[in-house]
Coordinates of C-alpha atoms and ligand atoms in Angstrom, one line a residue:
M1 CA -161.7 13.8 37.1
K2 CA -162.4 11.3 40.0
R3 CA -160.3 11.8 43.1
P4 CA -158.2 8.6 42.8
T5 CA -157.3 9.7 39.3
H6 CA -156.4 13.1 40.6
L7 CA -153.9 11.5 42.9
I8 CA -152.1 10.2 39.9
H9 CA -152.6 13.2 37.5
H10 CA -151.7 15.9 40.1
P11 CA -150.4 19.3 39.1
Y12 CA -146.9 18.7 40.5
Q13 CA -144.0 20.2 38.7
A14 CA -140.4 19.8 39.8
P15 CA -139.3 23.0 41.5
T16 CA -137.1 25.2 39.3
A17 CA -136.3 28.0 41.7
F18 CA -135.5 25.9 44.8
E19 CA -131.9 26.5 45.4
A20 CA -130.3 24.1 47.9
P21 CA -126.8 22.6 47.6
Q22 CA -128.2 19.1 48.2
P23 CA -129.4 17.5 45.0
G24 CA -133.0 16.3 44.7
V25 CA -133.8 12.6 44.6
F26 CA -135.6 11.8 41.4
K27 CA -137.3 8.4 41.1
A28 CA -138.9 7.2 38.0
S29 CA -139.4 4.3 35.7
T30 CA -141.5 6.3 33.2
V31 CA -140.3 9.6 31.8
I32 CA -143.0 11.5 30.0
F33 CA -142.5 12.6 26.4
P34 CA -144.4 15.7 25.1
S35 CA -145.0 14.2 21.7
V36 CA -144.4 11.1 19.6
A37 CA -141.8 13.0 17.5
S38 CA -139.8 13.8 20.7
I39 CA -139.4 10.1 21.4
A40 CA -137.2 9.5 18.4
Q41 CA -135.4 12.8 18.9
R42 CA -134.3 12.1 22.4
D43 CA -130.8 10.5 22.6
W44 CA -130.7 8.3 25.7
M45 CA -126.9 7.9 25.3
Q46 CA -126.6 11.6 26.3
K47 CA -127.0 12.6 29.9
T48 CA -129.7 15.1 29.1
G49 CA -131.8 12.7 27.1
Y50 CA -134.0 11.1 29.8
T51 CA -136.0 8.2 28.3
Y52 CA -136.6 5.6 31.0
G53 CA -135.5 5.4 34.7
L54 CA -133.3 2.4 34.1
H55 CA -131.1 4.4 31.8
G56 CA -130.5 7.3 34.2
T57 CA -132.2 10.1 36.1
P58 CA -130.9 13.5 37.3
T59 CA -130.0 11.8 40.6
T60 CA -127.9 9.0 39.1
F61 CA -126.2 11.4 36.6
T62 CA -125.2 13.7 39.4
L63 CA -123.5 10.9 41.3
E64 CA -121.8 9.7 38.1
E65 CA -120.4 13.1 37.4
R66 CA -119.1 13.5 41.0
L67 CA -117.4 10.0 40.9
A68 CA -115.8 10.8 37.5
T69 CA -114.4 13.9 39.1
L70 CA -113.2 12.0 42.2
E71 CA -111.4 9.4 40.2
G72 CA -110.0 11.8 37.6
G73 CA -112.0 10.2 34.7
K74 CA -114.4 11.5 32.1
H75 CA -117.3 9.1 32.0
C76 CA -118.9 7.1 34.9
L77 CA -121.6 4.5 35.0
L78 CA -123.4 3.2 38.1
V79 CA -124.2 -0.4 38.7
P80 CA -125.8 -2.3 41.6
S81 CA -122.6 -3.5 43.3
G82 CA -118.8 -3.5 43.0
L83 CA -118.9 -7.0 41.6
A84 CA -121.4 -5.9 39.0
A85 CA -118.9 -3.2 38.0
I86 CA -116.2 -5.8 37.4
A87 CA -118.7 -8.1 35.6
H88 CA -119.8 -5.2 33.3
I89 CA -116.3 -4.5 32.2
N90 CA -115.8 -8.1 31.4
L91 CA -119.1 -8.6 29.6
A92 CA -118.9 -5.3 27.6
L93 CA -115.4 -5.7 26.4
L94 CA -114.6 -9.4 26.0
S95 CA -115.8 -11.7 23.2
Q96 CA -115.5 -15.4 22.4
G97 CA -111.9 -16.4 21.8
D98 CA -110.5 -13.5 23.9
E99 CA -108.3 -14.0 26.9
V100 CA -108.4 -12.0 30.2
L101 CA -105.4 -11.9 32.6
L102 CA -106.1 -11.7 36.3
P103 CA -103.6 -11.2 39.1
D104 CA -103.5 -14.3 41.4
N105 CA -104.5 -12.0 44.3
A106 CA -107.6 -10.6 42.5
Y107 CA -110.9 -10.1 44.3
G108 CA -112.2 -13.7 44.6
P109 CA -115.5 -13.4 42.8
N110 CA -113.7 -11.8 39.8
K111 CA -111.7 -15.0 39.5
A112 CA -114.9 -17.1 40.0
L113 CA -116.8 -15.2 37.2
A114 CA -113.9 -15.9 34.9
A115 CA -113.7 -19.5 35.8
H116 CA -117.4 -20.1 35.3
E117 CA -119.4 -17.7 33.1
L118 CA -116.5 -16.4 31.0
N119 CA -115.2 -19.9 30.5
R120 CA -118.6 -21.2 29.4
W121 CA -118.7 -18.4 26.8
G122 CA -115.4 -19.2 25.3
I123 CA -113.3 -16.5 27.0
T124 CA -110.2 -18.0 28.6
T125 CA -108.3 -16.7 31.7
Q126 CA -104.7 -16.8 32.9
H127 CA -103.6 -15.8 36.3
Y128 CA -100.3 -13.9 36.6
D129 CA -97.9 -13.2 39.4
P130 CA -99.1 -9.9 40.8
M131 CA -95.5 -9.0 41.9
S132 CA -93.9 -9.6 38.5
V133 CA -94.2 -7.4 35.4
A134 CA -92.1 -10.0 33.6
D135 CA -94.6 -12.7 34.3
L136 CA -97.4 -10.5 33.0
A137 CA -95.4 -9.7 29.9
H138 CA -94.7 -13.3 29.3
R139 CA -98.5 -14.2 29.4
I140 CA -99.8 -11.5 27.1
S141 CA -100.5 -13.0 23.7
A142 CA -102.4 -12.0 20.5
R143 CA -105.6 -13.3 22.2
T144 CA -105.2 -11.1 25.4
K145 CA -107.8 -8.4 25.3
L146 CA -107.9 -7.3 28.9
V147 CA -105.6 -7.2 31.9
W148 CA -107.0 -6.6 35.4
L149 CA -104.9 -4.9 38.0
E150 CA -105.7 -4.7 41.7
A151 CA -103.7 -2.4 44.0
P152 CA -103.1 -3.8 46.6
G153 CA -104.2 -7.4 46.1
S154 CA -107.1 -8.9 47.9
V155 CA -106.4 -10.2 51.5
T156 CA -102.6 -10.4 51.1
M157 CA -102.3 -6.7 50.3
E158 CA -99.3 -6.9 47.9
F159 CA -99.0 -3.6 46.1
P160 CA -98.1 -4.3 42.4
D161 CA -95.8 -2.3 40.1
L162 CA -98.7 -0.3 38.8
L163 CA -96.5 2.0 36.6
G164 CA -94.7 -1.0 35.1
M165 CA -97.9 -2.9 34.4
A166 CA -99.9 0.0 33.0
Q167 CA -96.9 0.9 30.8
L168 CA -96.6 -2.7 29.6
C169 CA -100.3 -2.9 28.7
R170 CA -100.0 0.4 26.7
E171 CA -97.0 -0.9 24.8
R172 CA -98.7 -4.2 24.0
G173 CA -102.0 -2.5 23.0
V174 CA -104.0 -4.4 25.7
L175 CA -106.9 -2.9 27.7
C176 CA -106.1 -2.4 31.3
A177 CA -108.7 -2.2 34.1
L178 CA -108.0 -1.5 37.7
D179 CA -110.2 -2.4 40.7
N180 CA -109.9 1.0 42.4
T181 CA -111.8 0.2 45.5
W182 CA -108.8 0.4 47.9
G183 CA -107.5 3.7 46.4
A184 CA -111.0 5.1 46.1
G185 CA -109.8 7.9 43.9
L186 CA -108.0 9.3 46.9
A187 CA -104.7 7.4 47.5
F188 CA -103.6 7.8 43.8
N189 CA -105.0 8.8 40.5
A190 CA -105.5 5.7 38.4
F191 CA -105.8 7.8 35.1
D192 CA -102.6 9.8 35.9
L193 CA -100.2 7.5 37.5
L194 CA -97.4 10.0 36.9
P195 CA -99.0 13.2 38.3
E196 CA -96.0 15.3 37.1
Q197 CA -96.8 14.2 33.5
P198 CA -100.6 14.5 33.1
G199 CA -102.0 12.1 30.5
A200 CA -98.7 10.2 30.2
L201 CA -99.7 7.0 31.9
G202 CA -102.9 5.5 33.4
V203 CA -105.3 2.7 33.2
D204 CA -108.1 2.5 30.7
L205 CA -110.9 1.8 33.1
T206 CA -111.6 1.5 36.8
A207 CA -114.2 -0.5 38.8
H208 CA -115.0 0.9 42.2
A209 CA -117.1 -0.8 45.0
L210 CA -119.0 2.3 46.3
T211 CA -120.2 -0.1 48.9
K212 CA -116.9 0.6 50.8
Y213 CA -115.6 4.2 51.2
P214 CA -118.0 6.3 49.1
S215 CA -121.0 4.8 51.0
G216 CA -119.1 4.7 54.3
G217 CA -122.2 3.6 56.2
G218 CA -122.2 -0.2 55.6
D219 CA -125.8 0.3 54.3
V220 CA -125.5 0.5 50.5
L221 CA -124.4 -1.9 47.8
M222 CA -123.3 -0.1 44.6
G223 CA -120.5 0.0 42.1
S224 CA -119.2 2.3 39.4
I225 CA -117.1 2.1 36.2
T226 CA -115.0 5.1 35.2
T227 CA -113.0 5.8 32.1
R228 CA -111.6 8.7 30.1
R229 CA -112.2 6.9 26.7
D230 CA -115.4 7.8 24.8
D231 CA -115.4 4.5 22.9
L232 CA -115.2 2.4 26.1
A233 CA -117.9 4.5 27.8
Q234 CA -120.1 3.9 24.8
A235 CA -119.6 0.2 24.8
L236 CA -120.3 0.0 28.5
K237 CA -123.4 2.1 28.4
L238 CA -124.9 -0.1 25.6
T239 CA -124.1 -3.3 27.6
H240 CA -125.5 -1.7 30.7
M241 CA -128.7 -0.9 28.9
R242 CA -129.1 -4.4 27.5
L243 CA -128.4 -6.0 30.9
G244 CA -130.9 -3.7 32.7
T245 CA -128.7 -3.0 35.7
G246 CA -129.7 0.4 36.8
V247 CA -129.6 1.6 40.4
G248 CA -132.3 3.0 42.7
A249 CA -132.4 6.7 43.6
N250 CA -132.6 6.0 47.4
D251 CA -129.3 4.2 47.4
V252 CA -127.8 6.9 45.2
E253 CA -129.0 9.5 47.6
L254 CA -127.1 7.8 50.5
V255 CA -123.9 7.8 48.5
L256 CA -124.4 11.4 47.5
R257 CA -124.9 12.2 51.2
S258 CA -121.7 10.4 52.2
L259 CA -119.4 11.6 49.4
P260 CA -118.5 15.0 50.8
T261 CA -116.9 13.3 53.9
V262 CA -115.1 10.5 52.0
D263 CA -111.7 12.2 52.2
L264 CA -112.0 12.8 55.9
R265 CA -113.1 9.3 56.7
Y266 CA -110.5 7.8 54.4
R267 CA -107.7 9.7 56.2
A268 CA -109.1 8.9 59.7
Q269 CA -109.3 5.2 58.9
D270 CA -105.9 5.3 57.3
A271 CA -104.3 6.8 60.4
A272 CA -106.0 4.4 62.8
A273 CA -105.2 1.4 60.6
R274 CA -101.5 2.3 60.4
E275 CA -101.3 2.8 64.1
L276 CA -102.8 -0.6 64.7
A277 CA -100.7 -2.2 62.0
R278 CA -97.5 -0.9 63.6
W279 CA -98.7 -2.1 67.0
C280 CA -99.5 -5.6 65.6
A281 CA -96.0 -5.8 64.1
E282 CA -94.6 -5.6 67.7
Q283 CA -96.8 -8.5 69.0
P284 CA -95.1 -11.9 69.4
A285 CA -98.2 -13.7 68.1
V286 CA -97.9 -11.9 64.8
A287 CA -95.4 -13.2 62.2
Q288 CA -96.0 -10.6 59.5
V289 CA -98.1 -7.5 58.9
L290 CA -99.4 -7.0 55.4
H291 CA -100.0 -3.3 54.9
P292 CA -98.5 -1.6 51.9
A293 CA -97.6 1.6 53.7
L294 CA -95.4 -0.3 56.2
P295 CA -91.7 -0.6 55.2
G296 CA -90.9 -4.2 54.5
A297 CA -94.5 -5.1 53.5
P298 CA -94.8 -6.7 50.0
G299 CA -94.9 -4.0 47.4
H300 CA -94.1 -1.2 49.8
D301 CA -91.8 0.5 47.3
H302 CA -94.5 0.4 44.6
W303 CA -96.9 1.9 47.0
T304 CA -94.4 4.7 47.7
R305 CA -94.1 5.5 44.0
V306 CA -97.8 6.1 43.4
C307 CA -99.3 7.0 46.8
M308 CA -96.6 9.4 48.1
S309 CA -96.0 12.9 46.8
A310 CA -94.9 16.3 47.9
Q311 CA -98.5 17.1 48.7
E312 CA -98.9 13.8 50.6
P313 CA -95.5 13.2 52.3
Q314 CA -97.0 10.4 54.5
G315 CA -98.8 8.8 51.5
L316 CA -102.4 7.6 51.6
A317 CA -103.7 4.1 52.2
A318 CA -107.1 2.5 53.0
G319 CA -107.8 1.4 56.5
I320 CA -107.4 -2.3 55.9
F321 CA -104.6 -4.7 56.5
S322 CA -103.9 -8.4 57.2
I323 CA -101.8 -10.1 59.8
V324 CA -100.2 -13.5 59.5
L325 CA -100.4 -15.3 62.9
D326 CA -97.3 -17.2 64.0
A327 CA -97.3 -20.7 62.4
R328 CA -97.1 -22.3 65.9
F329 CA -100.8 -21.5 66.4
T330 CA -103.5 -23.9 65.3
T331 CA -106.5 -23.0 63.1
E332 CA -108.7 -23.4 66.2
Q333 CA -106.6 -20.9 68.1
A334 CA -106.8 -18.4 65.1
H335 CA -110.6 -18.9 65.0
A336 CA -110.9 -18.4 68.7
F337 CA -108.9 -15.2 68.5
C338 CA -111.4 -13.9 65.8
N339 CA -114.5 -15.1 67.7
D340 CA -113.6 -13.4 70.9
L341 CA -112.9 -10.0 69.6
T342 CA -115.7 -7.7 70.7
C343 CA -115.2 -4.4 68.8
F344 CA -114.2 -6.2 65.6
K345 CA -117.2 -8.1 64.2
L346 CA -116.8 -11.1 61.9
G347 CA -118.0 -10.1 58.5
Y348 CA -117.2 -9.2 54.9
S349 CA -116.7 -5.7 53.5
W350 CA -114.9 -2.6 54.8
G351 CA -115.0 1.2 54.8
G352 CA -117.9 1.4 57.2
P353 CA -118.1 2.8 60.7
M354 CA -117.6 -0.7 62.4
S355 CA -114.4 -2.6 62.5
L356 CA -114.5 -6.0 60.9
V357 CA -112.4 -9.2 61.0
M358 CA -112.2 -12.1 58.6
T359 CA -110.0 -15.2 58.5
Y360 CA -108.6 -16.8 55.4
Q361 CA -106.9 -20.1 54.4
L362 CA -104.2 -19.0 51.9
N363 CA -103.9 -22.2 50.0
A364 CA -107.7 -22.0 49.2
I365 CA -107.4 -18.6 47.6
R366 CA -104.1 -18.7 45.8
R367 CA -102.9 -20.8 42.8
M368 CA -99.3 -19.5 42.8
G369 CA -96.7 -19.7 45.4
T370 CA -96.4 -16.8 47.9
P371 CA -92.7 -16.8 48.9
H372 CA -93.0 -13.3 50.2
L373 CA -95.6 -14.4 52.8
R374 CA -94.7 -16.1 56.1
A375 CA -96.4 -19.3 56.9
G376 CA -99.4 -19.0 59.2
H377 CA -103.1 -18.2 59.4
V378 CA -104.1 -15.0 57.7
V379 CA -106.5 -12.6 59.5
R380 CA -107.8 -9.5 57.8
L381 CA -108.6 -6.4 59.9
C382 CA -110.8 -3.6 58.5
I383 CA -110.6 -0.5 60.6
G384 CA -113.8 1.5 61.3
L385 CA -114.3 4.7 63.1
E386 CA -114.1 3.5 66.7
D387 CA -111.5 4.9 69.1
V388 CA -108.1 3.4 68.3
A389 CA -107.3 2.7 72.0
D390 CA -110.5 0.6 72.2
L391 CA -109.6 -1.4 69.1
R392 CA -106.0 -2.0 70.4
A393 CA -107.3 -3.2 73.7
D394 CA -109.7 -5.5 72.0
L395 CA -106.9 -7.1 69.9
L396 CA -104.8 -7.4 73.0
Q397 CA -107.4 -9.1 75.2
S398 CA -108.2 -11.8 72.5
M399 CA -104.4 -12.3 71.8
Q400 CA -103.8 -12.8 75.5
R401 CA -106.5 -15.3 75.8
H402 CA -105.9 -17.4 72.6
L403 CA -102.4 -16.6 71.1
R404 CA -99.9 -17.2 73.9
Ligands
PLP501 C1 -116.0 -5.3 48.1 C2 -115.2 -5.3 46.9 C3 -115.7 -5.6 45.7 C4 -117.1 -5.9 45.5 O1 -118.0 -4.9 45.9 P1 -119.5 -5.3 46.2 O2 -120.2 -4.0 46.2 O3 -119.5 -6.0 47.6 O4 -120.0 -6.3 45.2 C5 -114.8 -5.6 44.6 N1 -113.5 -5.3 44.7 C6 -113.0 -5.1 45.9 C7 -111.5 -4.8 46.0 C8 -113.8 -5.0 47.0 O5 -113.2 -4.8 48.2

């Protein structure tokens, strides 16, 4: 054997007696079969049946198992982004002639996917009032196949009546999917919304942007889909295989590395965000603080129902909230406030170590009225892991310069 050939056909075998708590990182496109007969025998739908790297490796299956545990599900599937998780649920479960219902405060690209691709493929969409179970009930028809829930809603942070909406979907026999990025499997259990009655009420599927808390580093894009239902898991896995949307082991390794600290980081960012949200509520420049854990915020009572318990008397919430600046300020002033923050950087995403700020024009992102919101410019603040006093001082200095 020539030496270059030897570099490829080396005697390496995966170690079997190397016992470390950290999982190995397995990278492969090809998986070798011992015989032609074994190719037909191997079942790629099972997590032991490795056939091709795209369909899963020991590394991806390990993360899938841990995420299923975190979210209280049974099956989990990794995809290349949180948005891909949303898209896979839509593509795997909807057919021509079906209708999907989205809350008006859904994650923007979910609405865009529905308006463009789904619409082109003959799948219609209706938006419902995220604060009204009655409005959702009114819109469910014989064509409704899937209802999306988001708790809380994107940017405006209204916490919906998750119990009422999940119960309604169950009664009407409609699939119910939740974007679980905010709760991250920590703030509440999407598959057991009534913890005192296990199995009584939950959503059918969750999508999770691992890009946020599970990564925690601001350096990975990944998403997951979790369900307890075997039939849905099967449909998703088949669509996933046909779309070719596997994830790379190096990215999975980063999420596996971060996952043991997700609970600590979530709690630290929650505490810091609530402290800053309360401080913002006292500032004369701020007309309204949109954080579901704050009394008076839209949907606070719904948040209390699912996120507070005897074990969590303070409840849990992600470290993200929005403020509505007083309507007397101009758009230029709002933008200057954002530009001149120094700890808070202008950018999308959240759940990483660095605090972020983003500005939104409400009339551009909502179709329905928002009577529960005060008029004014909306600014979203995502709290990282910096010292809270530094973040407060940063908000104060830019408010004093631009919002007086
Ligand atoms: C970020 C986010 C997504 C999309 O995740 P990506 O990995 O950035 O595609 C979806 N839903 C919510 C609520 C998010 O915050």
